[in-house]
Amino acid sequence: MKNRLFIGAVILLFIGILAAGLASCDIYSEDKEFEKIDYVIGVSQANMRESWRLVSTNEIKEEADKYSDISLIITDATSSTEKQKKDIQKLLEYGIDLLIVSPWDVKEMTPIISEVYQKIPVIVMDRAVEGYDYTLYIGPDNETIGRQAGEEILQLLPGKAGTVLELSGSEYSQSSMDRSKGFQGVVEEYPQIVLIQNRVESATRDDTEELILRQKDALGEIDAIFAHNDYMARGASMALQQLGYHIPIIGIDGFIGENNGVSMVQNDTIAATITCPTGGKEAIQNAMDILNHVSGVPKQIILRSHKVTTKNVEAYIDNLGQTTLPNEDIIDVGYSQLGTESAWRLANTASIKEAARDAGINLIYEDADQSQEKQIEAIRKFIDLKVDVIVLSPVVDTGWEIVLQEAKEAGIPVILSDRKISVEVDDLFTTYLGADFPEEGRNAMRWILENVPSDTKEVSIIELQGTLGASPATGRKNGFEEILSQHPSYHIVYSKTGNFTFEGGKEIIEEYLSGHEWDIDVIFAHNDDMALGAIKALEDSGIKPGVDVKIVSVDGTKEAFQAIIKGKSNCTVECTPLLGPQLMKAIKDLMSGKELPLRIITAGKIYTKEEALKSLKGRKY
Ligand code: GZL
């Protein structure tokens, strides 16, 4: 908590500087008494030119207004990385407690943000920096937004045929590239659709209007236009109006208010817009949880976007006005857990049961012993019981469409906990809460590169895979191989599934030993239990695990820590099973009418001997 006099001095100093016009920053603490200010939150905004950023900043201010004990200091980098670096330095000098930053140039800002993260909590918004050196990332899924725009453009083309003009933003804009990827992924499935791409570097209304006017002779061929934001959509619409053309347009951002996307759909200026939420409100809500050390703050919050069309615009606007009411009733939750195969799973179940008890939520628990059939039966049982919410930890990622469609028709929302599913339509579940599995696999291979040299001999790796078709196994394998493929002197020479169990890991090594002279440098196990099984098999054969062969695994269980401390294993990549608090918060938010993010992503650290020694005492799992 800050010294109140100090905070008062900071704010007065800032107002002084502001008055002198020496800084393009703004104190935002209207009507707040300095002596009540406990936290100062610095906001480094990339610019205040783009309307999307103005909306983001206003949402931050509006949400901050609800807390009497915080003050904001907002800086405007005016789209300059050099200035953003200076702004952040200045904010640190004024002693802010937490930084919210929307980076202008992600690559340039990553090291700066990483440095700040060593000192105070950092919330990154809108554009994700590389790696995980921040407290929380909040942003949209631009590839999904592009895919939604593609699905909408198909509705505008009779027979799914015609010529589409895509007006994209700067080639240096990650969000624009992601939107194009999602959009083109849809339209390229239809050979009768011809796609013409034009880039508007500034992504502004005026430049778009000029571009369309310049292209007036070619407009006769165009059947629909997709613009990467609503300002460009408006510019295109203004040009078409001047030229007397009526071509349907789809935009992105979806704000309310004159000349904004939703209002343009409402008055038929454009055919549809895809909302791109800013996360400003969520940034302040999570900032307060972080500053008050509330448990369950995730690593990433990926916000949900909606298609707003002439058909649903009125309902969309009505729904926006819905206030969220705290849910006082007992919430009944049907929870289908996949099994008891590992220490991770046992800790995961315990965390969820404990959190449900603490939250006063009635949890109806069904264990499936790693059987998808039993999970489907459990979901049908929950539907018959008319529970409020279904939580599913899916043993594999396919084969869920039918039963989840039944839940949807019964009006019961489904939350995916821990593992993902692959479904064509993304309205069969409300949100996914779990880890970034490919990143865990990348981290495992990065550790090998740093700790197992290949300069004198090529490195042979055995991979102990998790359950085939399960998202953590698929994701970790893909992430591991993504890095491996860049280093030709490292090879996976043997890879089998141990189904995430101790016995499974042990049997793979015994099988390998029965047919080969031991020539393995590293074992990569998709979870700690299989690594521990492998250690047993190695010791039974007189091979020193952790010495004769390095071992890296995933989960971060205390048993893995103990093996690492004894020198029998070398590294474990944490994947927290303690999802209970976040899951219950999501359920309560859902039941009070709040919209849940598309994905809530947890993250973990990498533990070797030194970190394991420091963290073993008090380890919860
Ligand atoms: C990961 C989880 C995996 C663990 C294994 O989220 O699904 O399943 O890594 C567990 O230990 O069996």
XYZ file of C-alpha atoms and ligand atoms in Angstrom:
633
model
C 0.000 0.000 0.000
C 1.479 3.396 -0.906
C 2.265 6.196 1.525
C -0.719 8.466 1.072
C 1.288 11.659 1.395
C 3.644 10.360 -1.271
C 0.738 9.597 -3.576
C -0.710 13.014 -2.985
C 2.657 14.567 -3.837
C 2.904 12.456 -7.000
C -0.517 13.487 -8.168
C 0.065 17.167 -7.381
C 3.419 16.978 -9.175
C 1.770 15.415 -12.182
C -0.930 18.056 -12.255
C 1.803 20.673 -12.045
C 3.670 19.183 -14.973
C 0.435 18.733 -16.863
C -0.483 22.357 -16.243
C 2.929 23.332 -17.545
C 2.076 21.250 -20.607
C 5.344 19.402 -20.225
C 3.924 15.935 -20.498
C 1.310 14.352 -22.736
C -0.199 12.413 -19.910
C -3.246 12.717 -17.871
C -4.053 12.245 -14.224
C -7.377 10.520 -13.944
C -8.598 10.595 -10.418
C -11.545 12.939 -10.586
C -13.477 13.444 -7.374
C -11.188 11.208 -5.390
C -9.712 12.272 -2.107
C -5.969 11.747 -2.080
C -5.947 10.362 1.433
C -8.100 7.460 0.259
C -5.837 6.511 -2.645
C -4.106 3.205 -1.920
C -2.922 2.303 -5.393
C -1.668 4.266 -8.368
C -2.107 2.432 -11.689
C -0.061 3.609 -14.648
C -1.626 3.196 -18.095
C 0.712 3.353 -21.090
C -1.517 3.646 -24.145
C 0.043 3.219 -27.601
C -1.883 6.192 -28.930
C -5.079 8.125 -28.403
C -5.644 8.606 -32.127
C -7.327 5.331 -33.006
C -10.958 5.291 -31.896
C -10.551 1.682 -30.663
C -7.902 2.911 -28.234
C -10.014 5.828 -27.129
C -12.805 3.372 -26.311
C -10.286 1.181 -24.472
C -9.011 4.120 -22.427
C -12.525 5.294 -21.610
C -13.494 1.791 -20.450
C -10.427 1.769 -18.190
C -11.399 5.148 -16.749
C -15.055 4.199 -16.268
C -14.150 0.970 -14.464
C -11.502 2.723 -12.356
C -14.143 5.203 -11.269
C -15.903 2.393 -9.420
C -12.967 2.060 -6.982
C -12.383 4.885 -4.518
C -8.877 3.691 -3.611
C -7.145 3.827 -6.965
C -5.825 6.617 -9.130
C -4.820 6.367 -12.799
C -1.970 8.063 -14.595
C -2.512 7.707 -18.326
C 0.173 8.361 -20.937
C -0.173 8.596 -24.708
C 2.783 7.215 -26.686
C 1.451 8.896 -29.866
C 2.337 5.699 -31.816
C 6.016 6.163 -30.962
C 7.952 3.334 -29.341
C 10.642 5.718 -28.114
C 8.011 7.812 -26.388
C 6.276 4.749 -24.953
C 9.570 3.675 -23.369
C 9.989 7.160 -21.845
C 6.371 7.204 -20.678
C 6.840 3.911 -18.848
C 10.086 5.078 -17.292
C 8.315 8.207 -16.067
C 5.454 6.182 -14.625
C 7.927 3.999 -12.729
C 9.630 7.087 -11.348
C 6.292 8.225 -9.968
C 6.004 4.988 -8.060
C 3.045 3.313 -9.734
C 1.882 0.045 -8.169
C 0.849 -1.675 -11.409
C 1.332 -1.007 -15.111
C -1.320 -1.515 -17.780
C 0.335 -1.281 -21.206
C -0.958 -1.542 -24.737
C 2.314 -1.823 -26.700
C 2.786 0.025 -29.974
C 5.661 -2.124 -31.282
C 5.439 -5.525 -29.610
C 8.958 -6.660 -30.470
C 10.569 -3.449 -29.227
C 8.453 -3.315 -26.074
C 8.891 -6.951 -24.987
C 12.229 -6.423 -23.145
C 11.010 -3.203 -21.532
C 7.857 -4.865 -20.262
C 9.902 -7.827 -19.044
C 12.081 -5.447 -16.992
C 9.065 -3.697 -15.463
C 7.549 -7.104 -14.653
C 10.537 -7.828 -12.423
C 9.510 -4.842 -10.273
C 5.706 -4.493 -10.360
C 2.698 -6.358 -11.815
C 2.101 -5.743 -15.525
C -1.102 -6.200 -17.505
C -0.514 -6.260 -21.272
C -3.497 -5.389 -23.448
C -4.489 -5.967 -27.038
C -1.160 -7.075 -28.538
C 0.647 -9.941 -26.813
C 4.354 -9.516 -26.191
C 6.615 -12.505 -26.880
C 6.931 -15.008 -24.043
C 5.222 -14.762 -20.683
C 7.080 -11.993 -18.815
C 3.950 -10.255 -17.608
C 1.271 -10.848 -14.977
C -1.730 -11.001 -17.307
C -2.500 -10.554 -20.999
C -5.970 -9.459 -22.079
C -6.843 -9.303 -25.737
C -9.094 -10.498 -28.563
C -8.600 -13.548 -30.773
C -8.107 -11.787 -34.106
C -7.944 -15.006 -36.110
C -11.372 -15.981 -34.768
C -12.639 -12.482 -35.606
C -11.391 -12.921 -39.174
C -13.048 -16.336 -39.371
C -16.348 -14.860 -38.156
C -16.106 -12.157 -40.846
C -15.509 -14.902 -43.408
C -18.597 -16.783 -42.236
C -20.638 -13.581 -42.566
C -19.339 -12.751 -46.046
C -20.538 -16.197 -47.188
C -24.061 -15.127 -46.208
C -23.754 -12.169 -48.588
C -22.737 -14.224 -51.634
C -25.579 -16.179 -53.299
C -24.279 -19.635 -54.184
C -21.104 -18.869 -52.241
C -19.696 -17.326 -55.415
C -18.498 -13.846 -56.278
C -15.650 -11.373 -55.910
C -14.701 -10.048 -52.485
C -12.553 -6.980 -51.812
C -10.601 -7.279 -48.550
C -9.395 -3.943 -47.135
C -6.665 -4.891 -44.659
C -4.540 -2.775 -42.335
C -0.776 -2.411 -42.160
C 1.343 -5.408 -43.108
C 3.233 -4.774 -39.831
C 0.036 -5.134 -37.791
C -0.204 -8.574 -36.171
C -3.914 -8.105 -35.595
C -4.455 -7.388 -39.296
C -2.424 -10.439 -40.323
C -4.367 -12.645 -37.918
C -7.685 -11.293 -39.199
C -6.663 -12.024 -42.779
C -5.579 -15.539 -41.832
C -8.928 -16.310 -40.213
C -10.916 -14.678 -43.050
C -9.018 -16.331 -45.875
C -9.179 -19.691 -44.071
C -12.945 -19.559 -44.603
C -13.297 -18.084 -48.091
C -10.571 -20.199 -49.684
C -12.795 -23.245 -49.051
C -15.050 -21.893 -51.838
C -13.352 -21.921 -55.254
C -16.136 -19.752 -56.703
C -15.063 -16.865 -54.483
C -12.371 -14.566 -55.882
C -10.521 -12.546 -53.236
C -8.889 -9.198 -54.043
C -6.720 -7.727 -51.243
C -5.974 -4.030 -50.827
C -3.934 -2.651 -47.950
C -4.724 0.668 -46.259
C -1.576 1.249 -44.177
C -3.203 3.876 -41.966
C -6.413 1.815 -41.534
C -8.307 5.117 -41.459
C -11.655 6.179 -42.857
C -10.324 8.927 -45.138
C -7.599 6.845 -46.784
C -10.101 4.049 -47.373
C -12.589 6.447 -48.954
C -9.866 7.739 -51.280
C -8.787 4.197 -52.232
C -12.330 3.169 -53.190
C -12.865 6.393 -55.168
C -9.610 5.707 -57.069
C -10.839 2.193 -57.892
C -14.289 3.276 -59.119
C -13.847 1.594 -62.521
C -13.269 -1.822 -60.916
C -16.172 -1.720 -58.468
C -18.601 -3.246 -60.931
C -16.888 -6.613 -60.336
C -17.092 -6.462 -56.545
C -19.893 -8.378 -54.776
C -18.895 -7.720 -51.137
C -16.306 -5.828 -49.115
C -14.543 -6.923 -45.905
C -12.831 -4.068 -44.032
C -10.499 -4.794 -41.108
C -12.151 -2.152 -38.971
C -15.352 -0.118 -38.892
C -13.605 3.182 -39.741
C -12.424 1.660 -43.010
C -15.910 0.219 -43.505
C -17.361 3.707 -43.087
C -14.842 5.183 -45.529
C -15.750 2.525 -48.092
C -19.441 3.179 -47.521
C -19.000 6.934 -48.039
C -17.133 6.361 -51.305
C -19.746 3.899 -52.605
C -22.481 6.393 -51.743
C -20.729 9.105 -53.800
C -20.346 6.684 -56.712
C -23.861 5.296 -56.504
C -22.806 1.696 -55.807
C -24.619 -0.639 -53.371
C -22.067 -3.260 -52.268
C -22.526 -4.931 -48.830
C -19.704 -4.241 -46.375
C -18.522 -6.076 -43.252
C -16.406 -4.289 -40.647
C -14.770 -5.050 -37.279
C -14.823 -3.441 -33.826
C -18.566 -3.140 -33.274
C -18.905 -0.118 -31.014
C -22.139 1.716 -30.270
C -22.536 5.367 -31.159
C -22.863 7.492 -34.268
C -20.773 6.254 -37.187
C -19.556 3.277 -35.143
C -20.022 -0.304 -36.348
C -23.155 -1.362 -34.497
C -24.927 1.892 -35.328
C -23.927 1.552 -38.984
C -25.448 -1.935 -39.041
C -28.540 -0.574 -37.338
C -29.041 2.051 -40.078
C -28.061 -0.333 -42.899
C -24.874 1.545 -43.764
C -22.979 -1.729 -43.489
C -24.227 -5.342 -43.501
C -22.417 -6.588 -40.396
C -19.639 -5.932 -37.954
C -17.623 -8.300 -35.769
C -17.109 -6.980 -32.260
C -13.534 -6.631 -31.017
C -13.759 -5.987 -27.267
C -11.027 -3.808 -25.794
C -10.682 -5.469 -22.380
C -10.486 -2.107 -20.596
C -13.016 -3.093 -17.960
C -11.406 -6.520 -17.420
C -7.998 -4.830 -17.068
C -9.090 -2.782 -14.060
C -11.081 -5.641 -12.509
C -8.057 -7.945 -12.710
C -5.679 -5.163 -11.655
C -7.625 -4.894 -8.411
C -7.495 -8.689 -7.917
C -3.741 -8.628 -8.523
C -3.105 -5.678 -6.188
C -5.272 -7.274 -3.508
C -3.608 -10.700 -4.005
C -6.886 -12.406 -4.914
C -6.216 -16.033 -5.991
C -7.111 -17.340 -9.444
C -5.840 -14.539 -11.692
C -5.031 -16.325 -14.982
C -2.115 -15.622 -17.344
C -4.173 -14.770 -20.382
C -7.783 -13.722 -20.944
C -8.815 -14.070 -24.589
C -11.975 -12.047 -25.139
C -15.014 -13.244 -27.054
C -16.209 -11.489 -30.255
C -19.720 -11.471 -31.732
C -21.240 -11.183 -35.192
C -23.621 -8.217 -35.273
C -25.825 -8.304 -38.374
C -28.956 -6.562 -39.602
C -30.859 -9.603 -38.275
C -29.607 -9.537 -34.662
C -28.472 -5.931 -34.093
C -31.516 -4.917 -32.028
C -31.231 -8.003 -29.800
C -27.488 -7.365 -29.456
C -28.100 -3.801 -28.290
C -30.837 -4.898 -25.864
C -28.546 -7.541 -24.391
C -25.788 -4.966 -23.870
C -28.052 -3.128 -21.556
C -28.530 -6.167 -19.334
C -27.153 -5.521 -15.865
C -25.385 -8.396 -14.176
C -27.021 -9.396 -10.930
C -25.212 -11.384 -8.256
C -26.655 -14.846 -8.232
C -27.999 -15.630 -4.767
C -29.360 -19.100 -5.541
C -27.384 -22.285 -4.982
C -25.723 -23.092 -8.273
C -25.861 -26.737 -9.356
C -22.814 -27.791 -11.399
C -22.412 -31.139 -13.119
C -18.678 -31.915 -13.305
C -17.400 -34.669 -15.571
C -13.790 -35.398 -14.575
C -11.888 -37.658 -16.968
C -10.153 -39.913 -14.492
C -7.582 -40.421 -11.704
C -4.583 -41.296 -13.911
C -1.991 -38.952 -12.413
C -0.983 -36.857 -9.417
C -1.916 -33.840 -11.494
C -5.451 -35.151 -11.982
C -5.937 -35.901 -8.294
C -4.776 -32.374 -7.404
C -7.040 -30.929 -10.099
C -10.102 -32.735 -8.720
C -9.259 -31.735 -5.153
C -8.836 -28.083 -6.159
C -12.190 -27.984 -7.924
C -14.042 -29.752 -5.109
C -12.485 -27.470 -2.490
C -13.236 -24.323 -4.461
C -16.849 -25.427 -5.013
C -17.251 -25.932 -1.281
C -15.714 -22.525 -0.559
C -17.982 -20.908 -3.158
C -21.147 -22.610 -1.866
C -21.644 -24.285 -5.228
C -23.343 -27.686 -5.349
C -20.916 -29.884 -7.328
C -22.259 -33.132 -8.780
C -19.045 -35.022 -9.529
C -18.664 -37.956 -11.939
C -15.322 -39.680 -12.609
C -14.966 -41.407 -16.007
C -11.824 -43.512 -15.500
C -10.451 -42.139 -18.812
C -13.535 -43.298 -20.740
C -15.173 -40.864 -23.173
C -18.301 -43.024 -23.182
C -18.656 -42.586 -19.434
C -18.167 -38.822 -19.788
C -20.935 -38.641 -22.373
C -23.206 -40.626 -20.043
C -22.379 -38.218 -17.215
C -23.238 -35.188 -19.369
C -26.605 -36.751 -20.240
C -27.224 -37.387 -16.556
C -26.488 -33.709 -15.788
C -28.895 -32.648 -18.547
C -31.620 -34.856 -17.016
C -30.878 -33.298 -13.619
C -31.269 -29.856 -15.224
C -28.056 -28.528 -13.647
C -27.173 -24.847 -14.120
C -23.710 -25.412 -15.618
C -21.777 -28.422 -16.927
C -17.989 -28.546 -16.458
C -16.201 -30.996 -18.747
C -12.561 -32.066 -18.592
C -12.553 -33.981 -21.906
C -10.358 -37.085 -22.052
C -9.854 -36.585 -25.807
C -10.585 -33.627 -28.068
C -12.987 -35.172 -30.612
C -16.416 -36.844 -30.532
C -18.312 -34.286 -28.433
C -20.572 -32.533 -30.968
C -23.716 -34.614 -30.406
C -23.804 -34.544 -26.609
C -22.803 -30.887 -26.423
C -25.552 -30.038 -28.899
C -27.945 -31.819 -26.500
C -26.654 -29.623 -23.636
C -27.052 -26.519 -25.814
C -30.644 -27.473 -26.687
C -31.311 -28.008 -22.975
C -30.022 -24.462 -22.402
C -27.154 -25.595 -20.178
C -23.810 -23.804 -20.694
C -20.678 -25.960 -20.823
C -17.302 -24.852 -19.518
C -14.191 -26.768 -20.635
C -11.754 -27.247 -17.776
C -8.137 -28.277 -18.323
C -8.439 -29.747 -21.811
C -9.767 -28.484 -25.153
C -12.041 -30.024 -27.767
C -11.990 -29.739 -31.560
C -15.418 -28.729 -32.819
C -16.449 -26.958 -36.015
C -18.830 -24.515 -34.336
C -17.569 -22.541 -31.365
C -20.891 -22.102 -29.601
C -20.959 -25.597 -28.088
C -18.978 -24.405 -25.092
C -18.864 -21.115 -23.246
C -15.191 -20.855 -22.352
C -11.990 -22.862 -22.021
C -9.955 -22.664 -18.810
C -6.551 -24.304 -18.964
C -2.922 -24.109 -20.054
C -1.101 -23.264 -23.271
C 0.059 -26.800 -24.096
C 2.177 -25.996 -27.175
C 4.121 -23.437 -25.090
C 4.802 -26.134 -22.479
C 6.239 -28.363 -25.211
C 8.326 -25.477 -26.585
C 9.690 -24.759 -23.078
C 10.694 -28.402 -22.653
C 12.674 -28.370 -25.902
C 14.189 -24.953 -25.105
C 15.489 -26.444 -21.825
C 17.060 -29.354 -23.756
C 18.762 -26.947 -26.155
C 20.218 -25.008 -23.232
C 21.308 -28.041 -21.210
C 22.068 -30.914 -23.597
C 24.763 -29.874 -26.115
C 24.940 -31.482 -29.525
C 28.343 -30.202 -30.608
C 30.178 -33.482 -30.038
C 27.339 -35.928 -30.812
C 23.794 -35.792 -32.097
C 21.179 -35.932 -29.337
C 18.759 -38.878 -29.216
C 15.419 -38.305 -27.476
C 12.711 -40.710 -26.294
C 9.269 -39.093 -26.087
C 6.708 -40.449 -23.608
C 3.419 -39.216 -25.043
C 0.242 -38.572 -23.066
C -3.176 -39.936 -24.028
C -3.410 -40.054 -27.838
C -5.892 -37.453 -29.091
C -5.882 -35.492 -25.823
C -5.175 -31.774 -26.270
C -2.270 -31.640 -23.764
C -0.541 -34.517 -25.547
C -1.153 -33.106 -29.022
C -0.239 -29.576 -27.971
C 2.948 -30.494 -26.096
C 4.089 -32.721 -28.965
C 3.462 -29.979 -31.534
C 5.185 -27.296 -29.457
C 8.184 -29.542 -28.751
C 8.569 -30.475 -32.415
C 8.188 -26.835 -33.525
C 11.448 -25.973 -31.740
C 13.087 -29.363 -32.426
C 12.600 -28.939 -36.175
C 14.885 -25.882 -36.064
C 17.771 -27.989 -34.688
C 18.723 -30.922 -36.972
C 21.203 -32.438 -34.497
C 18.363 -33.319 -32.084
C 16.182 -36.334 -32.920
C 13.179 -38.111 -31.405
C 14.251 -41.723 -31.973
C 11.395 -43.436 -30.088
C 7.944 -42.131 -29.201
C 4.998 -43.982 -27.618
C 1.980 -43.180 -25.471
C 2.106 -43.943 -21.773
C -1.391 -42.529 -21.314
C -0.152 -40.054 -18.689
C 0.392 -42.867 -16.145
C 3.401 -44.019 -14.063
C 3.056 -47.592 -15.374
C 2.783 -46.315 -18.927
C 6.073 -44.442 -18.691
C 7.817 -47.389 -17.022
C 6.632 -49.859 -19.692
C 7.873 -47.724 -22.607
C 11.424 -47.644 -21.208
C 11.354 -51.370 -20.369
C 10.184 -52.096 -23.908
C 12.909 -49.935 -25.425
C 15.577 -51.582 -23.256
C 14.370 -55.031 -24.275
C 15.170 -54.279 -27.916
C 18.016 -51.762 -27.876
C 21.402 -51.011 -26.341
C 20.830 -47.895 -24.240
C 21.858 -44.927 -26.408
C 19.423 -42.249 -25.287
C 20.516 -38.763 -24.182
C 17.173 -37.289 -23.128
C 13.677 -38.414 -22.119
C 10.874 -35.915 -22.789
C 7.725 -36.968 -20.889
C 4.374 -35.244 -21.455
C 3.779 -35.472 -17.710
C 5.667 -36.085 -14.472
C 3.981 -39.429 -13.711
C 5.372 -41.020 -16.866
C 8.787 -39.511 -16.118
C 8.703 -41.088 -12.646
C 7.772 -44.445 -14.197
C 10.693 -44.105 -16.597
C 13.027 -43.346 -13.676
C 11.944 -46.610 -12.014
C 12.624 -48.614 -15.184
C 16.043 -46.995 -15.637
C 17.114 -47.679 -12.069
C 15.939 -51.302 -12.386
C 18.356 -51.563 -15.329
C 21.325 -49.917 -13.642
C 21.071 -46.704 -15.680
C 21.362 -43.490 -13.658
C 18.342 -41.267 -14.438
C 19.185 -37.559 -14.492
C 22.869 -38.411 -15.018
C 23.278 -41.025 -17.780
C 20.141 -39.617 -19.375
C 18.554 -36.204 -18.832
C 14.834 -36.071 -18.086
C 12.412 -33.208 -18.716
C 8.665 -33.473 -18.098
C 5.544 -31.351 -17.609
C 3.214 -30.670 -14.651
C 5.420 -29.543 -11.750
C 4.219 -32.034 -9.122
C 5.983 -32.300 -5.790
C 7.044 -35.859 -6.644
C 8.841 -34.477 -9.707
C 10.442 -31.788 -7.536
C 11.698 -34.489 -5.161
C 13.179 -36.494 -8.064
C 14.877 -33.355 -9.413
C 16.288 -32.506 -5.981
C 17.694 -36.059 -5.740
C 19.244 -35.624 -9.192
C 17.061 -38.333 -10.765
C 15.298 -35.886 -13.053
C 16.365 -32.499 -14.357
C 13.449 -30.232 -15.220
C 9.672 -29.980 -15.008
C 7.516 -27.394 -16.809
C 4.685 -26.330 -14.521
C 1.076 -26.808 -15.642
C -1.030 -25.900 -12.660
C -3.935 -28.243 -11.775
C -5.216 -25.729 -9.215
C -7.990 -24.469 -11.472
C -10.696 -24.519 -8.799
C -10.776 -20.813 -7.816
C -10.730 -19.580 -11.458
C -13.372 -22.135 -12.434
C -15.727 -21.109 -9.630
C -15.207 -17.415 -10.439
C -16.096 -18.113 -14.061
C -19.217 -20.059 -13.016
C -20.368 -17.273 -10.702
C -19.705 -14.632 -13.369
C -21.647 -16.697 -15.900
C -24.592 -17.176 -13.542
C -24.693 -13.444 -12.756
C -25.083 -12.666 -16.452
C -21.505 -11.620 -17.227
C -20.059 -12.697 -20.551
C -17.142 -15.077 -20.153
C -13.931 -14.731 -22.197
C -13.370 -17.119 -25.085
C -10.351 -18.611 -23.286
C -8.802 -18.202 -19.816
C -5.191 -19.377 -19.997
C -3.015 -20.340 -17.042
C 0.777 -20.450 -17.214
C 3.548 -21.943 -15.158
C 7.244 -21.649 -14.444
C 10.131 -23.912 -15.393
C 11.616 -25.755 -12.397
C 15.137 -27.147 -12.201
C 16.968 -28.139 -9.019
C 17.432 -24.663 -7.526
C 13.827 -23.592 -8.095
C 12.474 -26.972 -6.952
C 14.404 -26.705 -3.670
C 12.997 -23.222 -3.058
C 9.413 -24.190 -3.919
C 9.009 -27.726 -2.513
C 8.021 -26.634 0.997
C 4.337 -25.793 1.013
C 3.858 -27.049 -2.549
C 0.114 -27.630 -2.942
C 0.426 -30.554 -5.348
C -2.994 -31.021 -18.377
C -3.685 -32.324 -17.979
C -2.756 -33.498 -18.114
C -1.563 -33.483 -17.157
C -1.430 -34.935 -16.850
O -3.888 -29.957 -18.337
O -4.821 -32.544 -18.798
O -3.513 -34.671 -17.782
O -0.403 -32.945 -17.734
C -2.874 -35.318 -16.660
O -0.667 -35.241 -15.719
O -3.038 -36.680 -16.655
